[in-house]
CSV table of C-alpha atoms and ligand atoms in Angstrom, one decimal:
chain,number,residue,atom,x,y,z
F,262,UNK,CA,-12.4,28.4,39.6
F,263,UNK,CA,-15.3,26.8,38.0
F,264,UNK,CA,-15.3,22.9,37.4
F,265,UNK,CA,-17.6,20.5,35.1
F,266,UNK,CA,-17.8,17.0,35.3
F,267,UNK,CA,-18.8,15.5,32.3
F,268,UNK,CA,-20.1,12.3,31.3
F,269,UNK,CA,-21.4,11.2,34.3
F,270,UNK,CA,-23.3,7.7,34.9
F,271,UNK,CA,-25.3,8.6,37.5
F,272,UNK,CA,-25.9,11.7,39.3
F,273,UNK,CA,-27.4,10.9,42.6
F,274,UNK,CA,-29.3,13.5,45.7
F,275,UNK,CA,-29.5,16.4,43.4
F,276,UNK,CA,-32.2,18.7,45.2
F,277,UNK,CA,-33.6,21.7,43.7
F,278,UNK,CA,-34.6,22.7,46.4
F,279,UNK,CA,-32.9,22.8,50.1
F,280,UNK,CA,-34.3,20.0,51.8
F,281,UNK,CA,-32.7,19.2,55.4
F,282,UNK,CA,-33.9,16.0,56.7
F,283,UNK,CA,-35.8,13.1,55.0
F,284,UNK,CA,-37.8,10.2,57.1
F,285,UNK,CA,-40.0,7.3,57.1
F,286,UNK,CA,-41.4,6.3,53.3
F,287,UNK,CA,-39.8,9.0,51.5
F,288,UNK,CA,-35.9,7.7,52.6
F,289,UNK,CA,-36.9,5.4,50.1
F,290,UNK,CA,-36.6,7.9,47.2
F,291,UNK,CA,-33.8,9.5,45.8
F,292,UNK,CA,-33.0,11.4,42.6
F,293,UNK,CA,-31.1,9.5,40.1
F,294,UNK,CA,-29.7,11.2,36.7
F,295,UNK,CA,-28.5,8.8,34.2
F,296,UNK,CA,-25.9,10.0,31.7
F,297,UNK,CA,-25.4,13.9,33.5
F,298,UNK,CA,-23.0,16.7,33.8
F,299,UNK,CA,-22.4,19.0,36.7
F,300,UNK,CA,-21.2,22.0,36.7
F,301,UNK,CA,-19.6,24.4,40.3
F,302,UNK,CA,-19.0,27.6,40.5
F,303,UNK,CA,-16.5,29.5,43.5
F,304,UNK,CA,-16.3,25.8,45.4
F,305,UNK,CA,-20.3,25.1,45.1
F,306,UNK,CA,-22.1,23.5,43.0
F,307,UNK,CA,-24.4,25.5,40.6
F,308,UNK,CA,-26.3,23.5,38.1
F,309,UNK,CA,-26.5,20.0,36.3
F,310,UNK,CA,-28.1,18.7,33.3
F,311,UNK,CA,-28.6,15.5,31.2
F,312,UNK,CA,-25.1,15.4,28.8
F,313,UNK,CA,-27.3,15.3,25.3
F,314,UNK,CA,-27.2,18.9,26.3
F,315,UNK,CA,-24.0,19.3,27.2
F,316,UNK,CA,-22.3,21.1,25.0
F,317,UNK,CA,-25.4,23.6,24.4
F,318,UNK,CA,-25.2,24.4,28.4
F,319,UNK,CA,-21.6,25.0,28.3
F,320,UNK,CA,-21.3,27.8,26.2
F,321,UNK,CA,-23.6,29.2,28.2
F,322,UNK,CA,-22.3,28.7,31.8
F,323,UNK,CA,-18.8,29.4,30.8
F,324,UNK,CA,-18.7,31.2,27.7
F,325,UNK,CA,-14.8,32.0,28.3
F,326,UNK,CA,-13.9,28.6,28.2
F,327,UNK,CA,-12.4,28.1,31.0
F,328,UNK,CA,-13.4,26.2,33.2
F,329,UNK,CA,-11.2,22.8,34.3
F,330,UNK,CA,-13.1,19.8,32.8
F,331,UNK,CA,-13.1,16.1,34.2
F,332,UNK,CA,-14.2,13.4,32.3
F,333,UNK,CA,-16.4,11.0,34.8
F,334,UNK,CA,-16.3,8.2,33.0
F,335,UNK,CA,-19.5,6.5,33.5
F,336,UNK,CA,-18.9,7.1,37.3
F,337,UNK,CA,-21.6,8.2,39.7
F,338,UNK,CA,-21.6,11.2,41.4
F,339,UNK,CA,-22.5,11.5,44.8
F,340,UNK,CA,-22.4,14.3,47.9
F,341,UNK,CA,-19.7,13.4,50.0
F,342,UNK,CA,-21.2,11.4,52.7
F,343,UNK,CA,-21.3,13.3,56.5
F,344,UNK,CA,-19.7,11.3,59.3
F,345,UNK,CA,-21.6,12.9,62.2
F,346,UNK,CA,-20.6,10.5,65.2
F,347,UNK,CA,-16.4,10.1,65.7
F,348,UNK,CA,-14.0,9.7,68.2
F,349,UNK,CA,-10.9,10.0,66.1
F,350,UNK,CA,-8.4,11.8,68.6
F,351,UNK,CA,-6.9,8.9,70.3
F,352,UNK,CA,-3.4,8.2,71.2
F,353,UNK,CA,-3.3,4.5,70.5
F,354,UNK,CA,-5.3,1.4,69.4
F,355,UNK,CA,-6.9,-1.4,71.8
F,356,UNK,CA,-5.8,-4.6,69.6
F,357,UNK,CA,-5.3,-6.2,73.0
F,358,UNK,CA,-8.9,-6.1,74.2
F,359,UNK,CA,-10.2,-7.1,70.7
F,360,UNK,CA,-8.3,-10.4,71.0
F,361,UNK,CA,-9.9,-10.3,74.6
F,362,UNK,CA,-12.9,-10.5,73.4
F,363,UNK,CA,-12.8,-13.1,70.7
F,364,UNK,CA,-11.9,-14.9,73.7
F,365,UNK,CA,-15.2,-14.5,75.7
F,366,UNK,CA,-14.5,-11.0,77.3
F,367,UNK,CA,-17.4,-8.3,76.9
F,368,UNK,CA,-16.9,-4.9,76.2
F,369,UNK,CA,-18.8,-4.2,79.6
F,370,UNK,CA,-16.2,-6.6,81.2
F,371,UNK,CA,-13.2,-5.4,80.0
F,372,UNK,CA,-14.4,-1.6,80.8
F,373,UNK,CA,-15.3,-2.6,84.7
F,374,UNK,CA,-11.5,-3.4,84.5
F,375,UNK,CA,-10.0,-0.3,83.9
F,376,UNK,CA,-9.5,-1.3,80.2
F,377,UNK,CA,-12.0,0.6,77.1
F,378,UNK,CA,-12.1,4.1,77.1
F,379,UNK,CA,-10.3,4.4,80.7
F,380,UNK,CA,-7.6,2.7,78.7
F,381,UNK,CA,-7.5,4.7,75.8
F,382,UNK,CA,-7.8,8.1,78.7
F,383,UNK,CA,-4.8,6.7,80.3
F,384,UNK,CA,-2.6,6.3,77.2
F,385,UNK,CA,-3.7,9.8,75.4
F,386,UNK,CA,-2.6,11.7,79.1
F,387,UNK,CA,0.6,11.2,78.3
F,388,UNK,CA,0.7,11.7,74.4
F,389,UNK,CA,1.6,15.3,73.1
F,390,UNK,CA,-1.0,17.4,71.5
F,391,UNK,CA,1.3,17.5,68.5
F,392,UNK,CA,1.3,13.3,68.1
F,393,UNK,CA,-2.6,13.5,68.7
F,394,UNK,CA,-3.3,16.0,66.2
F,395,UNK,CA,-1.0,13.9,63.3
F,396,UNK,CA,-2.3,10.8,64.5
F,397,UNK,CA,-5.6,12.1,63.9
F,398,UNK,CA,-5.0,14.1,60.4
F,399,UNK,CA,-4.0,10.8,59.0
F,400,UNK,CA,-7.7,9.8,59.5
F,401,UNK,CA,-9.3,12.3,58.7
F,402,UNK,CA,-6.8,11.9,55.0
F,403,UNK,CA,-8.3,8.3,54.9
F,404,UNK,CA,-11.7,9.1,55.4
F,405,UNK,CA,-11.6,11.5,53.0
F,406,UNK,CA,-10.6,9.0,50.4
F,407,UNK,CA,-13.6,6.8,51.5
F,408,UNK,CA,-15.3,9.8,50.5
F,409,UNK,CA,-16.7,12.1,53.6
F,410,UNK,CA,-16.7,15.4,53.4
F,411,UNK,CA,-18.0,16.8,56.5
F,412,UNK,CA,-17.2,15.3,60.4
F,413,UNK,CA,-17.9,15.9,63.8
F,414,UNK,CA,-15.5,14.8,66.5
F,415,UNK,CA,-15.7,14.2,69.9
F,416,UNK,CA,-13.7,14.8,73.2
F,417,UNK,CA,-13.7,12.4,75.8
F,418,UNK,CA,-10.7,10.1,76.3
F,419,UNK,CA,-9.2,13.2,78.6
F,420,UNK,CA,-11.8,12.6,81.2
F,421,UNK,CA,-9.4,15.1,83.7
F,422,UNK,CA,-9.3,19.1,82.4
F,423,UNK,CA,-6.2,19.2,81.1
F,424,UNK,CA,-6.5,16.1,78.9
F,425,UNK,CA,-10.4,17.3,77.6
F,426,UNK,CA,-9.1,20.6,76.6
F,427,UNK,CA,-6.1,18.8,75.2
F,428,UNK,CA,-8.2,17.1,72.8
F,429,UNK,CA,-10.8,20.1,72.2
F,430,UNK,CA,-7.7,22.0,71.0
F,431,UNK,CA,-6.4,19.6,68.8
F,432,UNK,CA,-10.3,19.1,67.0
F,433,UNK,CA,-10.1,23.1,66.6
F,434,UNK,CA,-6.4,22.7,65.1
F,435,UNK,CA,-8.0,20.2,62.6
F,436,UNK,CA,-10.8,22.2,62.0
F,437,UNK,CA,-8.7,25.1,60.7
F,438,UNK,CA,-5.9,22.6,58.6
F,439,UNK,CA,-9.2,20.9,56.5
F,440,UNK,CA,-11.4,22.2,54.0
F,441,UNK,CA,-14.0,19.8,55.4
F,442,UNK,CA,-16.2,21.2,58.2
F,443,UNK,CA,-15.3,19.9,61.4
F,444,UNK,CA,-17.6,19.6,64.7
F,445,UNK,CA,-16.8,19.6,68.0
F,446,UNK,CA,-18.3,18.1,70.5
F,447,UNK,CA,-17.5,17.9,74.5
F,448,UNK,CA,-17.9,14.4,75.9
F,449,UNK,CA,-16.2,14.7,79.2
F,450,UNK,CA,-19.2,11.9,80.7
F,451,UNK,CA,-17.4,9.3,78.8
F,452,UNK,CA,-16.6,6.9,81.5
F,453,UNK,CA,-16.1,8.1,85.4
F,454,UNK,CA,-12.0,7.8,85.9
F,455,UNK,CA,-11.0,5.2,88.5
F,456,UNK,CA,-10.2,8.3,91.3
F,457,UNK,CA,-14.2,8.8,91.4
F,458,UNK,CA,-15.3,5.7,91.7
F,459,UNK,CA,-17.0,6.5,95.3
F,460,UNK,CA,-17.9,10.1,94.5
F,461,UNK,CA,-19.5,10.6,91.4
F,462,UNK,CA,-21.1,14.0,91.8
F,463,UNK,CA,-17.9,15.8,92.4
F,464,UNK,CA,-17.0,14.2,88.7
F,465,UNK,CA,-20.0,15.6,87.2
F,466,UNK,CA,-19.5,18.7,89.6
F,467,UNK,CA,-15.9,18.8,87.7
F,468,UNK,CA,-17.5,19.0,84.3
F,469,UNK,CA,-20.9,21.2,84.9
F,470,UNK,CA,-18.2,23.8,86.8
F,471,UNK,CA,-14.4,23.7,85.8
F,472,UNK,CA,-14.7,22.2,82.3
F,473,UNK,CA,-17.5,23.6,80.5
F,474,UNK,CA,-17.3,27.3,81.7
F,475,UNK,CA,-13.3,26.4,80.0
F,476,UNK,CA,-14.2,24.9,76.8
F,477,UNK,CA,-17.1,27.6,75.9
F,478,UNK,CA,-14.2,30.4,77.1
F,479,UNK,CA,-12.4,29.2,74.3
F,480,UNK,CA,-14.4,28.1,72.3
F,481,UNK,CA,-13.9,25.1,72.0
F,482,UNK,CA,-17.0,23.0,71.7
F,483,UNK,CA,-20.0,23.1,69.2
F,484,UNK,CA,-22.0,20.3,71.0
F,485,UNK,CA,-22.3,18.5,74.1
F,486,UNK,CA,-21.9,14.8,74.9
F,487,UNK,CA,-22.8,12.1,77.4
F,488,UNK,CA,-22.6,8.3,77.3
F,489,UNK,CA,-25.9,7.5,79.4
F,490,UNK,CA,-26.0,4.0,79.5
F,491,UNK,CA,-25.8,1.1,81.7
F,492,UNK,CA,-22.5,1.2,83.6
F,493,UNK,CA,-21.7,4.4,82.3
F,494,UNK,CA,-24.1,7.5,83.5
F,495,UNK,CA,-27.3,7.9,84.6
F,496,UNK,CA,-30.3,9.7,83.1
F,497,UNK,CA,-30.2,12.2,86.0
F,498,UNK,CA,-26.4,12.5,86.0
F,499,UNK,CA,-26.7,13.1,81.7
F,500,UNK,CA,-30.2,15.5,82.5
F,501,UNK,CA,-27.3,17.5,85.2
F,502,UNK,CA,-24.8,18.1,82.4
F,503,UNK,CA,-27.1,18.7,79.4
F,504,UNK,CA,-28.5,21.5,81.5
F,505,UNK,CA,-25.2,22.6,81.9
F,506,UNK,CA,-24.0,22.5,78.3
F,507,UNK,CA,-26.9,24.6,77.1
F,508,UNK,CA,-25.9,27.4,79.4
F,509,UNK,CA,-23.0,27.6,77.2
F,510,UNK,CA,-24.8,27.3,74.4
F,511,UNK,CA,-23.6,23.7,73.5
F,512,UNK,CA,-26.9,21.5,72.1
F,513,UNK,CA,-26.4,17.8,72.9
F,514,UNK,CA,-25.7,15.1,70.9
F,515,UNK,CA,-25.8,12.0,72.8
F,516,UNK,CA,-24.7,8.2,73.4
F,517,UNK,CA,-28.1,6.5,74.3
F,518,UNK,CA,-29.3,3.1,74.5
F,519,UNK,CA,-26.1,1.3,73.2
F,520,UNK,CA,-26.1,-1.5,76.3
F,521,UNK,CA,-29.8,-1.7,77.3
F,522,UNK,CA,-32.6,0.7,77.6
F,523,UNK,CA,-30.8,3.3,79.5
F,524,UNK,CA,-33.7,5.8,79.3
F,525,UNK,CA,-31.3,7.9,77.4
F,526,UNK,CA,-33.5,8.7,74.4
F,527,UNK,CA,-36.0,10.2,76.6
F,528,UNK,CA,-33.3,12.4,78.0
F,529,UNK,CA,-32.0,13.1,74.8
F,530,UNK,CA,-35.7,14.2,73.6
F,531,UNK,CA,-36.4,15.8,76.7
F,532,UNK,CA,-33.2,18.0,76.0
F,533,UNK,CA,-33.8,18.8,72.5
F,534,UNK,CA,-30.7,16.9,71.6
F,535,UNK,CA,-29.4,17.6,67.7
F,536,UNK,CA,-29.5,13.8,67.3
F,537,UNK,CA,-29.2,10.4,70.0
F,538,UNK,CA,-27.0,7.9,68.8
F,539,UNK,CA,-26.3,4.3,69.0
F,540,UNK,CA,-29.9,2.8,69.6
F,541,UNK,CA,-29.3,-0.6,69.3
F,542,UNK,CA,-32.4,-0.7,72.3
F,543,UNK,CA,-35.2,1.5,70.7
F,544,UNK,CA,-38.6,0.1,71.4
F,545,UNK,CA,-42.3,1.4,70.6
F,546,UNK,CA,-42.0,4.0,73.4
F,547,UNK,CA,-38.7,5.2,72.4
F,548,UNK,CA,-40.1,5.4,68.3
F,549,UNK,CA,-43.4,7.1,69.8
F,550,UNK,CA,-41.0,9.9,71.5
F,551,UNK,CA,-38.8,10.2,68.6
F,552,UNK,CA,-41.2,11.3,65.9
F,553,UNK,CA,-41.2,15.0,65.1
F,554,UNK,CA,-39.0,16.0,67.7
F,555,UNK,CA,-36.4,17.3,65.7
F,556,UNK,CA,-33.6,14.5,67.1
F,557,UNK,CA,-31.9,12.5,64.6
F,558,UNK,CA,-32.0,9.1,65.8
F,559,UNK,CA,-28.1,8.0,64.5
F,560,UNK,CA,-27.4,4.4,63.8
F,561,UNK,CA,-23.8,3.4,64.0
F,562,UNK,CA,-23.9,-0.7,62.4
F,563,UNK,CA,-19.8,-0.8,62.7
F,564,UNK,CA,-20.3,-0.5,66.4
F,565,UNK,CA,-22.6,-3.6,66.5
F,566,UNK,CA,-20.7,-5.5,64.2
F,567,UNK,CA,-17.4,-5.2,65.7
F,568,UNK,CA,-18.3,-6.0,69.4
F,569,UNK,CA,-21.3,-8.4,67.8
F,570,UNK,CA,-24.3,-6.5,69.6
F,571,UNK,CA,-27.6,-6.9,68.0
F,572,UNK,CA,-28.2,-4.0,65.5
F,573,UNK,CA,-30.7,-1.2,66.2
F,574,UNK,CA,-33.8,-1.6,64.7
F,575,UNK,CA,-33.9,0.6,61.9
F,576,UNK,CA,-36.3,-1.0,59.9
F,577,UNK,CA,-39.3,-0.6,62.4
F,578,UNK,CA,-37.8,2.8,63.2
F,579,UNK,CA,-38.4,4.0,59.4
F,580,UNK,CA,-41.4,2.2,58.9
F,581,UNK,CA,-42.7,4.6,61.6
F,582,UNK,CA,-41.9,7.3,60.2
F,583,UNK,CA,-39.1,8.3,62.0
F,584,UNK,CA,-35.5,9.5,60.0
F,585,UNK,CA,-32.2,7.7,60.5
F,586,UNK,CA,-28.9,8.9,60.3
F,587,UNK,CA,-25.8,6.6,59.9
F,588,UNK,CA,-22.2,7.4,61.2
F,589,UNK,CA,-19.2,5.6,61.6
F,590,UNK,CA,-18.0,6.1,65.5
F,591,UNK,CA,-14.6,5.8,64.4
F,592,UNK,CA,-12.6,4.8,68.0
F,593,UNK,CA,-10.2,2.7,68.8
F,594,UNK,CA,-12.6,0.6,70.7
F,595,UNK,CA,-15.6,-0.4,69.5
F,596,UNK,CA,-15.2,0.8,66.1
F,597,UNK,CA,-12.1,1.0,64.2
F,598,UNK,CA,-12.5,2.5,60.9
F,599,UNK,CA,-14.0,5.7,59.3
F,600,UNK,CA,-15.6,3.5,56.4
F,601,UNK,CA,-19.0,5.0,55.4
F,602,UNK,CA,-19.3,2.7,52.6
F,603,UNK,CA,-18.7,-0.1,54.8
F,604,UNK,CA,-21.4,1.6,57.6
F,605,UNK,CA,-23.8,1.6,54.5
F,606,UNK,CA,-23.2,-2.0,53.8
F,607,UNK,CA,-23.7,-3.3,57.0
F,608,UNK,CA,-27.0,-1.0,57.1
F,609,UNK,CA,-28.3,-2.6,54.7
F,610,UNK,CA,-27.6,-6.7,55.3
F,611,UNK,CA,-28.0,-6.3,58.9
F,612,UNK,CA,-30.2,-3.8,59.2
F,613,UNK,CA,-32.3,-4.4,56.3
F,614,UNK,CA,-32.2,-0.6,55.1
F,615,UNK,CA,-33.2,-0.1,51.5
F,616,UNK,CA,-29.7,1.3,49.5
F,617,UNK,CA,-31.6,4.8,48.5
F,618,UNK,CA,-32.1,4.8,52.8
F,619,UNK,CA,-28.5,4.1,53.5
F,620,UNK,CA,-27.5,6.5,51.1
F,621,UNK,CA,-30.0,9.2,52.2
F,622,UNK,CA,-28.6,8.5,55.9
F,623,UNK,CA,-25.7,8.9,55.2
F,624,UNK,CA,-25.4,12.3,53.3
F,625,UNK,CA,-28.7,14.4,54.3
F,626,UNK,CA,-30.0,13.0,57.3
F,627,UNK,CA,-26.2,12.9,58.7
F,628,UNK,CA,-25.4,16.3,57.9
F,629,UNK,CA,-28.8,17.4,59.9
F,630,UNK,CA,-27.3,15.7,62.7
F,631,UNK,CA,-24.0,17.7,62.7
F,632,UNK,CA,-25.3,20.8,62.2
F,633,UNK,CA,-24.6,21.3,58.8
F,634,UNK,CA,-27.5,20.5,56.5
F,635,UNK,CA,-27.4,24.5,54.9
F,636,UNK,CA,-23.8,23.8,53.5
F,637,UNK,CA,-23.6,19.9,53.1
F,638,UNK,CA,-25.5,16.7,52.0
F,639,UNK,CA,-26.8,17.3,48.9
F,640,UNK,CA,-25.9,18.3,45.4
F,641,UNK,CA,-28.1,21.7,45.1
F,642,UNK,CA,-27.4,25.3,44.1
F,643,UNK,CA,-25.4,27.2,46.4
F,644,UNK,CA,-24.3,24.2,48.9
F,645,UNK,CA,-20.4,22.9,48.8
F,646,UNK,CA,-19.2,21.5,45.8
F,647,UNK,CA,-18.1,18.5,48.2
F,648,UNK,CA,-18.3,15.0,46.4
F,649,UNK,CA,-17.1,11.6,45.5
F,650,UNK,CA,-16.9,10.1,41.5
F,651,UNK,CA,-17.0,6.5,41.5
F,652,UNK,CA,-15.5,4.0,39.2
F,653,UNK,CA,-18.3,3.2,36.7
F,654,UNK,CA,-21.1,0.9,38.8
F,655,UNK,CA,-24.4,-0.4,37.6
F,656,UNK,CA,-26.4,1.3,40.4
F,657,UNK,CA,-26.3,2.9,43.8
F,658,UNK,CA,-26.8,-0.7,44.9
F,659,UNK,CA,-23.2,-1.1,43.5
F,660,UNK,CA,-21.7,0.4,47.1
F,661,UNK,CA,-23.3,-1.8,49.4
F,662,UNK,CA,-22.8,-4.9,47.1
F,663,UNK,CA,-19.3,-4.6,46.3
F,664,UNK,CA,-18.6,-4.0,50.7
F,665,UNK,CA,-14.9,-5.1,50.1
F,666,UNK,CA,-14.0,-3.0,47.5
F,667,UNK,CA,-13.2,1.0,47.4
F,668,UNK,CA,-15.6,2.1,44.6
F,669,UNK,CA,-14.5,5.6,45.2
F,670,UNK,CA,-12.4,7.1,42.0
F,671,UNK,CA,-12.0,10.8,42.7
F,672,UNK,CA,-12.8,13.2,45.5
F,673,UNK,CA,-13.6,16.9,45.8
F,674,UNK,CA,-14.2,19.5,48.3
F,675,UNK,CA,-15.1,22.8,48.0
F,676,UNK,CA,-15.0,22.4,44.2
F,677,UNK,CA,-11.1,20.9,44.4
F,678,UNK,CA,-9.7,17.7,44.3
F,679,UNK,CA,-7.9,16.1,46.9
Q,759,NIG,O1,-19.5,5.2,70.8
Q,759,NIG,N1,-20.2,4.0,73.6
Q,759,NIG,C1,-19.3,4.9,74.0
Q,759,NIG,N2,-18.3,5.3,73.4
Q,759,NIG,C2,-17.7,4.8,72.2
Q,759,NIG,C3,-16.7,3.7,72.5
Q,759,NIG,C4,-15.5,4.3,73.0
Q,759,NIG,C5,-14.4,3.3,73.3
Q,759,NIG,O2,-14.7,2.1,73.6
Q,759,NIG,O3,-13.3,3.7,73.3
Q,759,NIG,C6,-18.7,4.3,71.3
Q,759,NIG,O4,-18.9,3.2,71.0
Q,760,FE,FE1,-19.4,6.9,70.1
């Protein structure tokens, strides 16, 4: 069915042309419409114009009349944002260890304990596939309604075979129930269980040999994940499994530099990782690897505003040149929610990122770092007809600004509302 939105305020990251990633001093620009129609054909978008020729292109595009026609309303028009970094299969929340830490405890504390994602593994072994995949349908239905169209979702609170093909299965169950592209990615190096504590190898030796061989049987994984980080793995243990993954095909996408400089940005690099993500410990050497190596350097602000780590340094990273990506890291743990306006908010007061940055972060460069930049991202001929109207806002500046408030009016995937 073909769809026009009419009487648009603004119609923002409309690209003539395809463009995949955007970085350094050009984050800063995007392309703005004022007073614009849009018009999608078969679930992507085809054209747009200014409306003073609205009724002129009309005729023209659908000279049968009948297309279904929304009135914007002054709204702006934005691709839905990608949320390429989530961990939203999880059997429970971890309110406990939140009120831990407001009471002194670190995150790195309360994981030597047993508690953090060894917690979450524990409690997600015994919940049924069926109660992890509704749990986690009703967040993918909230963060569509925050307006994201396209996620990618990890493994990784199984951490034993059954339980990280337990979760694989229920991403692929939730990639065929959306009409949002899903991504999958394997993250058995999450946290060593307990029963490993004195032999790590055979751990790793479990996921390089049982799992993965498993997972790319079935299918199951698109990418390939390790937490390399202080107290977590190693750069040689993460170098052992991203060798592994790409035997199967599986790129990596990786947790780096979150708790110190872990060296896993140079792994990532070294791997041709999709993107490396976290990065609240980037320095010049890290930067100087980064740029033009095809890795998406992914900031995730929620993370370091909900355990009150210093923010990564996205400011110095763009004024080098590099790209950023922003994503939401949605786990029960050190990031609760699946709010991508709230991610761009806190990217730009904390992390001093310009509104046109946030905004391209958060639909082109994320999509690049989720593999799907030729479908997503932007508003151009061809790609999904996948985006959000707003109420009516003076500017793009409008969703940072107003950080409390859900500015987001209508949503549409694949040319339909939800
Ligand atoms: O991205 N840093 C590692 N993993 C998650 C946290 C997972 C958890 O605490 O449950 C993250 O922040
Ligand atoms: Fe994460």
């Amino acid at each position: 069915m073909n769809l026009v939105i009419k009487n648009i305020g603004w119609l923002v990251q409309y690209h003539e042309n395809p463009i995949v990633t955007i970085s350094g001093s050009d984050m800063k620009t995007i392309p703005l419409l004022q007073d614009a129609w849009l018009f999608c054909k078969g679930g992507n978008f085809q054209s747009w114009g200014p409306m003073s020729k609205f009724n002129a292109e009309l005729k023209v595009l659908d000279p049968a009349g009948t297309a279904k026609i929304i009135d914007a309303a002054g709204g702006m028009v934005l691709p839905s944002w990608c949320d390429s970094h989530t961990h939203i299969v999880f059997a429970a929340p971890r309110e406990q260890e939140f009120v831990d830490r407001i009471h002194g405890l670190t995150y790195e504390e309360i994981a030597s304990k047993g508690g953090g994602i060894l917690n979450s593994a524990a409690r997600l072994a015994e919940t049924p596939e069926e109660q992890l995949y509704e749990d986690a349908a009703a967040r993918i239905r909230e963060m569509i309604a925050f307006g994201t169209g396209a996620i990618e979702i990890k493994s990784g609170y199984g951490l034993s075979f059954d339980a990280e093909l337990k979760m694989l299965r229920v991403i692929k169950k939730l990639k065929s129930s959306f009409q949002l592209p899903i991504k999958a990615t394997f993250l058995g190096a999450h946290a060593l269980p307990l029963a490993y504590k004195q032999n790590r190898a055979s751990y790793i030796q479990l996921l390089t040999d049982e799992m993965l061989p498993a997972i790319a049987e079935e299918g199951l994984a698109d990418y390939c994940d390790v937490f390399c980080d202080r107290g977590f793995f190693t750069p040689a243990e993460t170098e052992t499994i991203l060798e592994a993954g790409w035997k199967y095909g599986l790129q990596p996408k990786i947790h780096a530099n979150e708790l110190d400089f872990s060296g896993g940005i140079q792994v990532g690099v070294k791997h041709r990782a999709l993107s490396v993500d976290h990065l609240e410990f980037t320095g010049e050497e890290e930067i100087a690897l980064l740029k033009d190596s095809g890795t998406m350097p992914t900031l995730l602000p929620s993370t370091a505003f909900f355990l009150r780590l210093h923010y990564a340094p996205a400011r110095k990273m763009i004024d080098a040149g590099l790209p950023i990506a922003l994503a939401t890291d949605f786990n029960p743990g050190s990031s609760p929610s699946g709010n991508m306006p709230f991610v761009i908010a806190l990217s730009c007061i904390y992390m001093g990122m310009d509104p046109s940055e946030a905004i391209n972060a958060a639909t082109i460069n994320s999509a690049y770092a989720m593999g799907v930049e030729k479908t997503n991202g932007t508003i151009t001929a061809g790609r999904k007809a996948s985006f959000f109207i707003t109420k009516p806002v003076a500017s793009i500046s409008s969703i940072p600004y107003n950080f409390g408030s859900n500015l987001i009016d209508r949503v549409f995937l694949n040319g339909q509302e939800i």
